[in-house]
Coordinates of C-alpha atoms in Angstrom, one line a residue:
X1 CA -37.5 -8.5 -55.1
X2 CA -40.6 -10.0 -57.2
X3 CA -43.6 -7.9 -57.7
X4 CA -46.0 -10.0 -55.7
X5 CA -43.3 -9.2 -52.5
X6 CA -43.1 -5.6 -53.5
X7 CA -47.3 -5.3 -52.9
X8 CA -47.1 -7.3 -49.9
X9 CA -44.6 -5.4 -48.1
X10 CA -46.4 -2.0 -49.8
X11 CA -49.6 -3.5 -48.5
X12 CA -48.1 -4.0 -45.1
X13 CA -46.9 -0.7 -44.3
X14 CA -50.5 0.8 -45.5
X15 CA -52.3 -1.2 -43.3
X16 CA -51.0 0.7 -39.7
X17 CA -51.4 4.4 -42.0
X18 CA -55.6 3.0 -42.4
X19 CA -55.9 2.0 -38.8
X20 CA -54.4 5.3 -37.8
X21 CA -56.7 7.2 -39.5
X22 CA -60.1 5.0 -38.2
X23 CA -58.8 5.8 -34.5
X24 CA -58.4 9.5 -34.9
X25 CA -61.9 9.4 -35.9
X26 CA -63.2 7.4 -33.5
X27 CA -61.8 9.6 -30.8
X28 CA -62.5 12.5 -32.4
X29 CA -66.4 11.5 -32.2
X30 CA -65.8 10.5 -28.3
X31 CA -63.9 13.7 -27.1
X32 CA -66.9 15.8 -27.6
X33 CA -69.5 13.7 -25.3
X34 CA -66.8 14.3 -22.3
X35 CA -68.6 18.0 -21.9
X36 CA -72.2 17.4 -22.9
X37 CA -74.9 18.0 -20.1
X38 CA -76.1 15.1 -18.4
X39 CA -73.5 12.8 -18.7
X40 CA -72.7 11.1 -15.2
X41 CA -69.5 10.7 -13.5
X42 CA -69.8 6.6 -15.0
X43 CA -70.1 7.7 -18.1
X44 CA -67.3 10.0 -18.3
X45 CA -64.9 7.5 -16.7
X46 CA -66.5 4.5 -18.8
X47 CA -65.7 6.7 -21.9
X48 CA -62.4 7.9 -20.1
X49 CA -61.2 4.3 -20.2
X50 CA -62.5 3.9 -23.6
X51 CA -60.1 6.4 -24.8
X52 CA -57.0 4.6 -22.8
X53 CA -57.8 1.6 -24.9
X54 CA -57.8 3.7 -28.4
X55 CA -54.6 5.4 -27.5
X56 CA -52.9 1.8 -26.4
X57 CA -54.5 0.5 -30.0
X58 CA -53.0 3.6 -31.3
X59 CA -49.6 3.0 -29.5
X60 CA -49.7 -0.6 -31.0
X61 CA -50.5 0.4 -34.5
X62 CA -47.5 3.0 -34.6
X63 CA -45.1 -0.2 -33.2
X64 CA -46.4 -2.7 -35.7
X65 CA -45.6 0.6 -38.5
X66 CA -41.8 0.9 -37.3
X67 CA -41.2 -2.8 -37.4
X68 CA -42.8 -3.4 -40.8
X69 CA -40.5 -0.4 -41.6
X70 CA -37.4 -2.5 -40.6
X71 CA -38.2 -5.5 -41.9
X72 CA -38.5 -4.0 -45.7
X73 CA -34.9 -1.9 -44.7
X74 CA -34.1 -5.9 -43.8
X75 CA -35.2 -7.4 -46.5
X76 CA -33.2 -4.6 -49.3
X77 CA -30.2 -5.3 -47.2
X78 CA -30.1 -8.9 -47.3
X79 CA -30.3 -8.7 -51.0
X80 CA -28.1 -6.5 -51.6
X81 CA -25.5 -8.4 -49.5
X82 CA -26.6 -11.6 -51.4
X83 CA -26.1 -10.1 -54.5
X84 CA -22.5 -8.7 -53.5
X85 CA -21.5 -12.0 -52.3
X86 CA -22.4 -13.8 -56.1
X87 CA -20.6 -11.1 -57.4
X88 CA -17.4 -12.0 -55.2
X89 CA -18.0 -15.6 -55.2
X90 CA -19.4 -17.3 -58.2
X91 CA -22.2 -19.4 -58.6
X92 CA -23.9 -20.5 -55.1
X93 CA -22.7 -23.6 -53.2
X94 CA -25.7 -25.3 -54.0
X95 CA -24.2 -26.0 -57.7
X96 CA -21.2 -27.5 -56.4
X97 CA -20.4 -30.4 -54.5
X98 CA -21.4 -30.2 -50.5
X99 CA -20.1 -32.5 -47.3
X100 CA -22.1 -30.4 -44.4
X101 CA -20.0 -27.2 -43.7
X102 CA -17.6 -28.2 -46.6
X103 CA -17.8 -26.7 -50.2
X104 CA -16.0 -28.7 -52.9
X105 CA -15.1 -27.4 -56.7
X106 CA -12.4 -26.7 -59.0
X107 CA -11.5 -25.7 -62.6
X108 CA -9.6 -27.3 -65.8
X109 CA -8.6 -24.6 -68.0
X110 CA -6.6 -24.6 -71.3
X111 CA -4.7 -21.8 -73.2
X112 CA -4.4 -21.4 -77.2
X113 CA -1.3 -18.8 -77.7
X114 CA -0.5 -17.1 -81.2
X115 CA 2.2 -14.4 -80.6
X116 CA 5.8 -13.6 -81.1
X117 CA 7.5 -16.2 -80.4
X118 CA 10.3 -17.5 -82.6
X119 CA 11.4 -20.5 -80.4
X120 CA 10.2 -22.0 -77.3
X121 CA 12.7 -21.0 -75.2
X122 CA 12.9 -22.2 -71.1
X123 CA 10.4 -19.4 -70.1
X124 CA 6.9 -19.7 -68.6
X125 CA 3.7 -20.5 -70.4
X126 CA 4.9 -19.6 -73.9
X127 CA 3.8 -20.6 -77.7
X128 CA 5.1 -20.8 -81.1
X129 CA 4.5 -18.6 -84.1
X130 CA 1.9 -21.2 -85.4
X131 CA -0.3 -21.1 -82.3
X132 CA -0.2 -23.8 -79.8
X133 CA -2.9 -25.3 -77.5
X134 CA -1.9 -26.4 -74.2
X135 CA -3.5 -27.5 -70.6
X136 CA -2.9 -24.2 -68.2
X137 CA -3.9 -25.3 -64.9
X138 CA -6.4 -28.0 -63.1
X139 CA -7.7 -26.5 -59.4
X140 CA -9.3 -28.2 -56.9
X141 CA -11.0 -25.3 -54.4
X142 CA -12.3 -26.4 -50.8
X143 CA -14.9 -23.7 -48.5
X144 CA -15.9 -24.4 -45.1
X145 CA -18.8 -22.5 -43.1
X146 CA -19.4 -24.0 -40.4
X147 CA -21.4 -21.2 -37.8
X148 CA -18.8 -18.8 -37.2
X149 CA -15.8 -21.2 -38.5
X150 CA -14.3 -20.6 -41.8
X151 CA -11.9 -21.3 -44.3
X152 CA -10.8 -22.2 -47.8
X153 CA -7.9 -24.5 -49.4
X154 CA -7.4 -24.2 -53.0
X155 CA -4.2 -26.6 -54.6
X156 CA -3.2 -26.1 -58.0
X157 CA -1.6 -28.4 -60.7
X158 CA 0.4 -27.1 -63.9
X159 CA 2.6 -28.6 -66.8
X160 CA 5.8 -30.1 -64.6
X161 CA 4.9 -28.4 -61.3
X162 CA 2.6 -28.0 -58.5
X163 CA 1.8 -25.6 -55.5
X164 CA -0.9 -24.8 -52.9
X165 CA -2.5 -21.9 -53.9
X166 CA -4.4 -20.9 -50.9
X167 CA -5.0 -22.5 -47.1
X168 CA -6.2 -20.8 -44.2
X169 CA -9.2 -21.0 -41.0
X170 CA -10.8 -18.0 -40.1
X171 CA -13.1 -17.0 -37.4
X172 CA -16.4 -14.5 -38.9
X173 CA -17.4 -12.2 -36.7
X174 CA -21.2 -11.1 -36.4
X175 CA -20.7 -8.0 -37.8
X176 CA -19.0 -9.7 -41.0
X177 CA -15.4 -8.9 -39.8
X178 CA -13.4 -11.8 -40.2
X179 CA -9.9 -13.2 -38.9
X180 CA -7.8 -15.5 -41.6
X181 CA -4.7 -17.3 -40.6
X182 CA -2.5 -19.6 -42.6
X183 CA -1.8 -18.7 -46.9
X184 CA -4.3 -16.0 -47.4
X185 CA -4.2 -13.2 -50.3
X186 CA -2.6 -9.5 -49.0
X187 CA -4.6 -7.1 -49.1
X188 CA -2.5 -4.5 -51.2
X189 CA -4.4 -2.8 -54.5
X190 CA -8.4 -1.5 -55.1
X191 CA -9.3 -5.5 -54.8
X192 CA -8.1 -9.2 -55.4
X193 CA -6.7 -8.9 -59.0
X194 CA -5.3 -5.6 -58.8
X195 CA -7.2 -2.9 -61.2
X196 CA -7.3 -5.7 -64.2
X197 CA -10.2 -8.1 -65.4
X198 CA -7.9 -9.9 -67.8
X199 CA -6.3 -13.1 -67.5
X200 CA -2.6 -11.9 -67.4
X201 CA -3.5 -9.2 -64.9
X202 CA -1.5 -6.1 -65.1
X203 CA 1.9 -5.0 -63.9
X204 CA 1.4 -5.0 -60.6
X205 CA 1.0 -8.8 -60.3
X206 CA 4.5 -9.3 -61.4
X207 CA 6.7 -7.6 -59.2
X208 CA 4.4 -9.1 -56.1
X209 CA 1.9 -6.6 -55.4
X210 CA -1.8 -7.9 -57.2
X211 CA -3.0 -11.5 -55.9
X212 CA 0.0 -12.2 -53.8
X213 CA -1.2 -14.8 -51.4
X214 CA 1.5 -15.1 -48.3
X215 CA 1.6 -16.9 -44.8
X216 CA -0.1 -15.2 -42.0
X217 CA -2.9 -14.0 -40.5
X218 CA -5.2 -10.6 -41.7
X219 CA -8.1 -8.9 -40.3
X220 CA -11.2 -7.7 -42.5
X221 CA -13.5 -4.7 -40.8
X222 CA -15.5 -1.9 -41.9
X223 CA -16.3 1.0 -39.8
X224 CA -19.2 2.9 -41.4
X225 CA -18.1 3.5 -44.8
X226 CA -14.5 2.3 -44.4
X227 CA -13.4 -1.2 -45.4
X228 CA -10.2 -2.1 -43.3
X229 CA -7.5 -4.6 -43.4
X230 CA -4.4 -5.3 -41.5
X231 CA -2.3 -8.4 -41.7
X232 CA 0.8 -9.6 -40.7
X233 CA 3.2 -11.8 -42.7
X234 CA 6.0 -14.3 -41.5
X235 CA 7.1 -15.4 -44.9
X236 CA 6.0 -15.6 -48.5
X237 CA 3.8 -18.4 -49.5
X238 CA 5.1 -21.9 -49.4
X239 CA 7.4 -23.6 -52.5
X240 CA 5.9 -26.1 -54.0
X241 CA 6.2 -28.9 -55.9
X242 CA 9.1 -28.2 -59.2
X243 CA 12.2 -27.6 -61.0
X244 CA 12.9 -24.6 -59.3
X245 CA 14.9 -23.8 -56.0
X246 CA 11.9 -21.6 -54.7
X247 CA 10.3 -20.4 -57.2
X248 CA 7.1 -22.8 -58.0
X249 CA 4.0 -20.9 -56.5
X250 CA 1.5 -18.8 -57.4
X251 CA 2.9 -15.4 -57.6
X252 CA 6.2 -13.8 -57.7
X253 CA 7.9 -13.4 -54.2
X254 CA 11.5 -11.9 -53.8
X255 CA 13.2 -16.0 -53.9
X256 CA 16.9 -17.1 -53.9
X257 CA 18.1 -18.7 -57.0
X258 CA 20.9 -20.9 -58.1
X259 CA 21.8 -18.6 -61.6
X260 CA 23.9 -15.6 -61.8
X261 CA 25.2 -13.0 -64.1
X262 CA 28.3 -11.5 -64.7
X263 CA 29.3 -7.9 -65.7
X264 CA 29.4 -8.7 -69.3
X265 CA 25.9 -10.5 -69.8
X266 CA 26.8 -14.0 -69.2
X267 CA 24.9 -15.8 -67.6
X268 CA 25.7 -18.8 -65.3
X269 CA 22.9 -21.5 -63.9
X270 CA 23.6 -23.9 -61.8
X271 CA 25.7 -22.2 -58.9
X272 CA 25.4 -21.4 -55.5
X273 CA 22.1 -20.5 -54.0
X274 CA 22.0 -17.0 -53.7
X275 CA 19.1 -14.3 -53.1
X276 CA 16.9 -13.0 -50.4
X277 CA 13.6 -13.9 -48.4
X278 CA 10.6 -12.5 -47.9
X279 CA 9.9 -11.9 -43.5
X280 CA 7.7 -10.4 -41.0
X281 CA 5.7 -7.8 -43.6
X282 CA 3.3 -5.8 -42.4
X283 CA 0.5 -4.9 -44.9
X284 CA -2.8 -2.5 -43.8
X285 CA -5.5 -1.2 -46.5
X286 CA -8.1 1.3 -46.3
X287 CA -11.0 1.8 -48.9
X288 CA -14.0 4.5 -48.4
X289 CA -17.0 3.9 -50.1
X290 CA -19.0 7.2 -51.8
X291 CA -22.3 5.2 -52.5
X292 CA -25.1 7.9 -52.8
X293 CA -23.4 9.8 -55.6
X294 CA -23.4 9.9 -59.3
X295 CA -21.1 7.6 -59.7
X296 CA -20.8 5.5 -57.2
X297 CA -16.6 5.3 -56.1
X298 CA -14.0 3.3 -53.7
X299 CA -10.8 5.2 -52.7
X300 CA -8.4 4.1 -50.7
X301 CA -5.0 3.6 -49.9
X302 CA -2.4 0.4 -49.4
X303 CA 0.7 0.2 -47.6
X304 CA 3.3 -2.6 -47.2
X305 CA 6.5 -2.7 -45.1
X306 CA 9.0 -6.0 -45.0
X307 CA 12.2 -7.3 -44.3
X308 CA 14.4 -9.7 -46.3
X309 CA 16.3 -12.2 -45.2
X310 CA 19.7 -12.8 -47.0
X311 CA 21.2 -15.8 -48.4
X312 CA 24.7 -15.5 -49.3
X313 CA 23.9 -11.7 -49.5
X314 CA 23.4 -9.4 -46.5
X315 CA 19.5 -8.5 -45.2
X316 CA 17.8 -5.9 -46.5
X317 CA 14.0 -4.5 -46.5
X318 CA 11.0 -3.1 -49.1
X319 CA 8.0 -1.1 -49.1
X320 CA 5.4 -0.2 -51.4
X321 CA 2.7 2.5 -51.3
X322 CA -0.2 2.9 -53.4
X323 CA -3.2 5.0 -54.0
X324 CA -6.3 3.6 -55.6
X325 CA -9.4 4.2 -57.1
X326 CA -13.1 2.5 -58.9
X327 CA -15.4 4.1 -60.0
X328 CA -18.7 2.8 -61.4
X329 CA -21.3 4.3 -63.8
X330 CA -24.5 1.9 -64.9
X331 CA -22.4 -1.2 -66.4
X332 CA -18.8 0.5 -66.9
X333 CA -15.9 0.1 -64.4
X334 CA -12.8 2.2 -64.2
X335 CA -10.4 1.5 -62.2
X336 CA -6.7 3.3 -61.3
X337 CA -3.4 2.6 -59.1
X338 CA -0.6 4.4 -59.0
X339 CA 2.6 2.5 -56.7
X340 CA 5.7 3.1 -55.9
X341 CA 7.8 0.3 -54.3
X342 CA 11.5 0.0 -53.2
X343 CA 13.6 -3.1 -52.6
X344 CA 16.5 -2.0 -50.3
X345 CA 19.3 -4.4 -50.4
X346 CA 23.0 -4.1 -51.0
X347 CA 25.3 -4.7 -54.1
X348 CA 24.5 -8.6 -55.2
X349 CA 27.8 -10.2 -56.1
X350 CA 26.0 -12.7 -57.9
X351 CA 24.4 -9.8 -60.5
X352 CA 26.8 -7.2 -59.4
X353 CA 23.8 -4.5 -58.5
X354 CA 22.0 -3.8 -56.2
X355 CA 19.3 -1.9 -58.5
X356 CA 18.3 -5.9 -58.7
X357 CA 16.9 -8.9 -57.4
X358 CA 15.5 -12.2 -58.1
X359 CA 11.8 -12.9 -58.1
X360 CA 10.4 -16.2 -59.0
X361 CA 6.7 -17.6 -60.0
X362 CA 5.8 -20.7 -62.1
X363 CA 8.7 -22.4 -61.4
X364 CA 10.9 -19.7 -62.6
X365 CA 13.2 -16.4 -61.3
X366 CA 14.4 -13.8 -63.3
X367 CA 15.8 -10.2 -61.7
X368 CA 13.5 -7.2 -61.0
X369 CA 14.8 -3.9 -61.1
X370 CA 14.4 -3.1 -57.2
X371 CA 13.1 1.0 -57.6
X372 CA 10.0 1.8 -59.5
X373 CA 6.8 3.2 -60.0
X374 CA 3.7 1.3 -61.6
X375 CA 0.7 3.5 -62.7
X376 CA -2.1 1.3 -64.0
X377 CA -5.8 1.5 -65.6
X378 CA -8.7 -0.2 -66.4
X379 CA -11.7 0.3 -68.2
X380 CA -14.4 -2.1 -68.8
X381 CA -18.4 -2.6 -69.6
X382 CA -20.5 -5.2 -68.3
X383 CA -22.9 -6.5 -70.8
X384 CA -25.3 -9.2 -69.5
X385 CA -26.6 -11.0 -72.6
X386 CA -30.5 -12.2 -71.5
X387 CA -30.9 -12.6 -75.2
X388 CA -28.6 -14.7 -76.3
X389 CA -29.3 -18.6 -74.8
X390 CA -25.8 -19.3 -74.7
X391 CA -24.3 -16.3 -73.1
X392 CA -24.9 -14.9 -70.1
X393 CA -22.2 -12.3 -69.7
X394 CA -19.2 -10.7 -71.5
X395 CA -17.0 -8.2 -70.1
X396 CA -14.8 -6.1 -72.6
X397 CA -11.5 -4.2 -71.1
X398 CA -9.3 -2.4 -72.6
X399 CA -6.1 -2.1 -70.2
X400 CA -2.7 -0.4 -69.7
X401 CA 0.7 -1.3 -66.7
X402 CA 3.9 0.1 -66.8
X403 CA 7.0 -0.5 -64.5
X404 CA 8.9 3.0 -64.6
X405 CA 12.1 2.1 -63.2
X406 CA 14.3 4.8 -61.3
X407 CA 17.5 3.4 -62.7
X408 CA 18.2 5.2 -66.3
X409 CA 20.4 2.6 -67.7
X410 CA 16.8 0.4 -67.6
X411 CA 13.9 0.5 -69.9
X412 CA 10.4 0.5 -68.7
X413 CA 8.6 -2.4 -68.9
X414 CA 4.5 -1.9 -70.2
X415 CA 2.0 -3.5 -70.9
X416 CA -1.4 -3.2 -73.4
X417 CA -4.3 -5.5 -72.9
X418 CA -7.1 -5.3 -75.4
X419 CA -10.0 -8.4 -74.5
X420 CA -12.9 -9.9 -73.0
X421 CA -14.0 -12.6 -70.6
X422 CA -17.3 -13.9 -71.8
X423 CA -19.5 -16.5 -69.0
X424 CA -21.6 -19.2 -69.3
X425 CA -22.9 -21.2 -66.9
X426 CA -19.6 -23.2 -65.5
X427 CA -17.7 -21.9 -68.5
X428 CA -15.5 -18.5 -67.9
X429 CA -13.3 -17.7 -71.4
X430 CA -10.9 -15.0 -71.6
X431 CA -9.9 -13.7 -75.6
X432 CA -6.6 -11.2 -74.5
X433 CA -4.8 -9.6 -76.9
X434 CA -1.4 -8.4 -75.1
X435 CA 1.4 -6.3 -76.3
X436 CA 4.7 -5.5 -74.3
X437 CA 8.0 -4.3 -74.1
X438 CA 8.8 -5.9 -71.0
X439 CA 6.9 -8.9 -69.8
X440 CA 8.3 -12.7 -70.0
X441 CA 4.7 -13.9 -70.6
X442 CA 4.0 -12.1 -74.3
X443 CA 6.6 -13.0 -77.0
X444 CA 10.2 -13.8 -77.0
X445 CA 11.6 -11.7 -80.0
X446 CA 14.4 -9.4 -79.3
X447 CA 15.0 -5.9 -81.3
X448 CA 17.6 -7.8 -83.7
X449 CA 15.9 -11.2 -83.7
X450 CA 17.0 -14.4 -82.6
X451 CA 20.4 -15.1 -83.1
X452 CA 21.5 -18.5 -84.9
X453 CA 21.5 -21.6 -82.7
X454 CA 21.5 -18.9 -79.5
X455 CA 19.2 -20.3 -76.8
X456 CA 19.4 -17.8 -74.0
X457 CA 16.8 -15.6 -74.9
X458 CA 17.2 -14.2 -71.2
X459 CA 20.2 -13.3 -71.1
X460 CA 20.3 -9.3 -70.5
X461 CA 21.8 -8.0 -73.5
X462 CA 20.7 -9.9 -76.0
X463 CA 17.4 -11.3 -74.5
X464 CA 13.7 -10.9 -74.4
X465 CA 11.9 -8.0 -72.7
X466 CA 11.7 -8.4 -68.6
X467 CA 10.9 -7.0 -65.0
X468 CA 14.3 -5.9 -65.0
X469 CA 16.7 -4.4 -67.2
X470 CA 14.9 -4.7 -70.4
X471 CA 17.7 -4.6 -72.6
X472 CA 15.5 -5.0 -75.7
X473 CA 13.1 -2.2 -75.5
X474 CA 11.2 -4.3 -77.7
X475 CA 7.2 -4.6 -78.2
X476 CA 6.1 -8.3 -78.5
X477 CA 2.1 -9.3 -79.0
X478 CA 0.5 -12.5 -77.7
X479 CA -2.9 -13.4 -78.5
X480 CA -4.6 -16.3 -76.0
X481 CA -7.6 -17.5 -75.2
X482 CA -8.1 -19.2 -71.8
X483 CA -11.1 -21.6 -71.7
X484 CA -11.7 -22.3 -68.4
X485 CA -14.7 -24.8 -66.9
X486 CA -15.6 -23.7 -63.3
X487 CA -17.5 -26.4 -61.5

């Protein structure tokens, strides 16, 4: 609120106090005369009535107090809410491009990647030793508002594949509840992207539990100082355009796959589709805000229950639990999860376990070990940059996942992320350097190095670090910088 406003509204709640004050005098000059000798019956009722029409001026001045009263609570609320809502949303629709109740933009971003990574291999979005530049991803993004109708359609466009990110309608409620049906994020996790500001998120997101957009239809509340959601899932999100069987979308979904692995590490692609899918999940969330304390702090809880359906395997179920936690101190933001999450299925003939499964993303599957728990942390500072013309913002994290699996022949999977997103105008750049022991996205080294002319670097004995096994408890780094242009 400028300072000019400020006065006026100060001004405007003074004025009723003044007025108060002038009436209590001028009654209090009247009231005496009531008793004095020789005032006629006339008098006393003309100055009778007099007094009727102080008190109703009185009445009126105390109204006009109350409402200037609520329109100032009005007025702190609507910018707060504004505020909030260019937090969550990004610049304001009137920098993009507009069609009546339709909001059009996208992105084109472009990764430079320097890490361990002594040959290409068949994996996703990976480098070479020398550093590499490649184009990540071109978006387009589509909002409607029209009244109470809703909705956004995001479609997304990588190197060899395609995929629709995000399509739903939705109905907005009055009281800002809201109704979304169609490919809309779960709500699992303290918010969108899990605990992580980074551009590889952490853990979470790659077993399918941080940004997992499926098909269905969720419900947004709060009540007081809850936020609630509940949702209800048919199936994963839809396969899109690729290589893959059913594995080219956003995030990683429990997928069938045509590869398999036999007792001895060998692996076989190619054969018969084989797997599980995703059904009927049921996914509520509940997050209670502590505003008017030190530092200000969300808690809350997530829960998720599913079937899977089986393909050439018999049907089986999951569940995941989670606590959660931000809190917020002047610029700095901490944030904390702790899951645990259980894919029940039987043995898998085609990876003789059933301590795994398949899980695709990018155009590619890999197993998951199926019984784990993920703690995960955040901590980062918010520096707005006023005094530097060409940078508005940067955001510093430092950042730690970890898969613990429950199976002891398996090594954990973790994962360090030391960064910083840095904003200007349309332009959003993330600078991540990532070290792991278990993710397929940073480095492809193993713990005796690259055999000659071997090109499996998957394969579980002798390959890279992953969701699953982890055969090669073996830290890899990746340093990337995503330029991405917003418009």
């Amino acid at each position: 609120m400028s300072l000019n406003a400020h006065s006026q509204h100060a001004a405007s709640r003074r004025a009723p106090h003044t007025r108060h004050s002038a009436l209590a005098i001028s009654i209090a000059a009247v009231l005496p005369l009531l008793g004095a000798p020789g005032i006629g019956t006339a008098s006393t009722a003309a100055l009778e009535r007099r007094i009727a029409e102080l008190e109703a001026e009185l009445d009126q001045a105390r109204q006009e107090l109350v409402e200037a009263k609520e329109e100032t609570e009005a007025a702190y609320t609507q910018a707060a809410e504004a505020e909030e809502k260019l937090a969550d949303e990004g610049p304001a629709p009137a920098d993009k491009i507009t069609f009546g109740p339709l909001t059009i933009g996208g992105a084109l971003r472009a990764n430079y990647v320097l890490g361990s990574y002594p040959g290409r291999g068949s994996g996703p979005s990976r480098g070479g030793n020398g550093g590499d530049f490649e184009l990540e991803t071109f978006r387009i993004n589509m909002d409607l508002k029209y009244e109470n109708l809703i909705g956004k359609l995001e479609y997304r466009w990588y190197s060899g594949y395609n995929f629709l990110h995000t399509g739903w309608l939705g109905w907005e409620f009055d009281d800002g509840s809201q109704i979304q049906v169609g490919q809309n994020r779960v709500p699992f996790g303290p918010g969108p992207y899990g605990v992580s500001q980074s551009w590889f998120f952490d853990q979470h997101f790659y077993v399918g539990l941080a940004d997992d957009m499926d098909l269905g239809i969720k419900y947004i509340t709060s009540v007081g100082d809850w936020d609630l959601d509940f949702a209800y899932y048919n199936r994963a999100q839809w396969d899109g355009n690729g290589t893959s069987l059913d594995s080219t979308r956003y995030d990683y979904d429990i997928v069938p796959w045509t590869t398999s692995v036999a007792p001895d590490g060998a692996v076989t692609y190619g054969g018969t589709p084989n797997g599980w899918e995703e059904r009927n999940q049921l996914n509520f969330r509940a997050i209670y805000n502590l505003d008017d304390i030190a530092v200000p702090t969300e808690i809350g809880t997530s829960l998720q229950w599913g079937q899977l359906k089986g393909r050439r395997n018999d049907d089986g179920e999951q569940w995941a639990a989670s606590i959660h936690m931000k809190n917020s101190w002047n610029n700095w933001l901490l944030a904390t999860q702790l899951t645990r999450y259980k894919i029940d299925v039987d043995d898998n003939p085609w990876l003789n376990t059933d301590q795994l499964v398949p899980m695709g993303g990018y155009d590619f599957a890999w197993p998951v070990a199926t019984d784990a728990w993920i703690p995960a942390v955040s901590l980062s500072y918010l520096w707005e940059t006023n005094q530097i013309p060409w940078l508005d913002s940067v955001r510093p994290y430092v950042e730690y996942s970890n898969i613990v699996k429950q199976d002891s022949d398996f090594n954990d999977s973790q994962l360090v992320m030391l960064g910083a997103a840095w904003a200007r105008g349309g332009w959003y750049i993330y600078t991540d350097l990532a070290f792991s022991d278990g993710n397929f996205f940073v480095g492809n080294e193993t713990s005796d190095g690259t055999p000659e002319g071997y090109s499996n670097i998957f394969d579980p004995i002798l390959g890279a670090g992953d969701f699953g096994v982890n055969a090669n408890d073996h830290w890899n780094y990746r340093f990337n910088i995503n330029f991405g242009y917003y418009f």
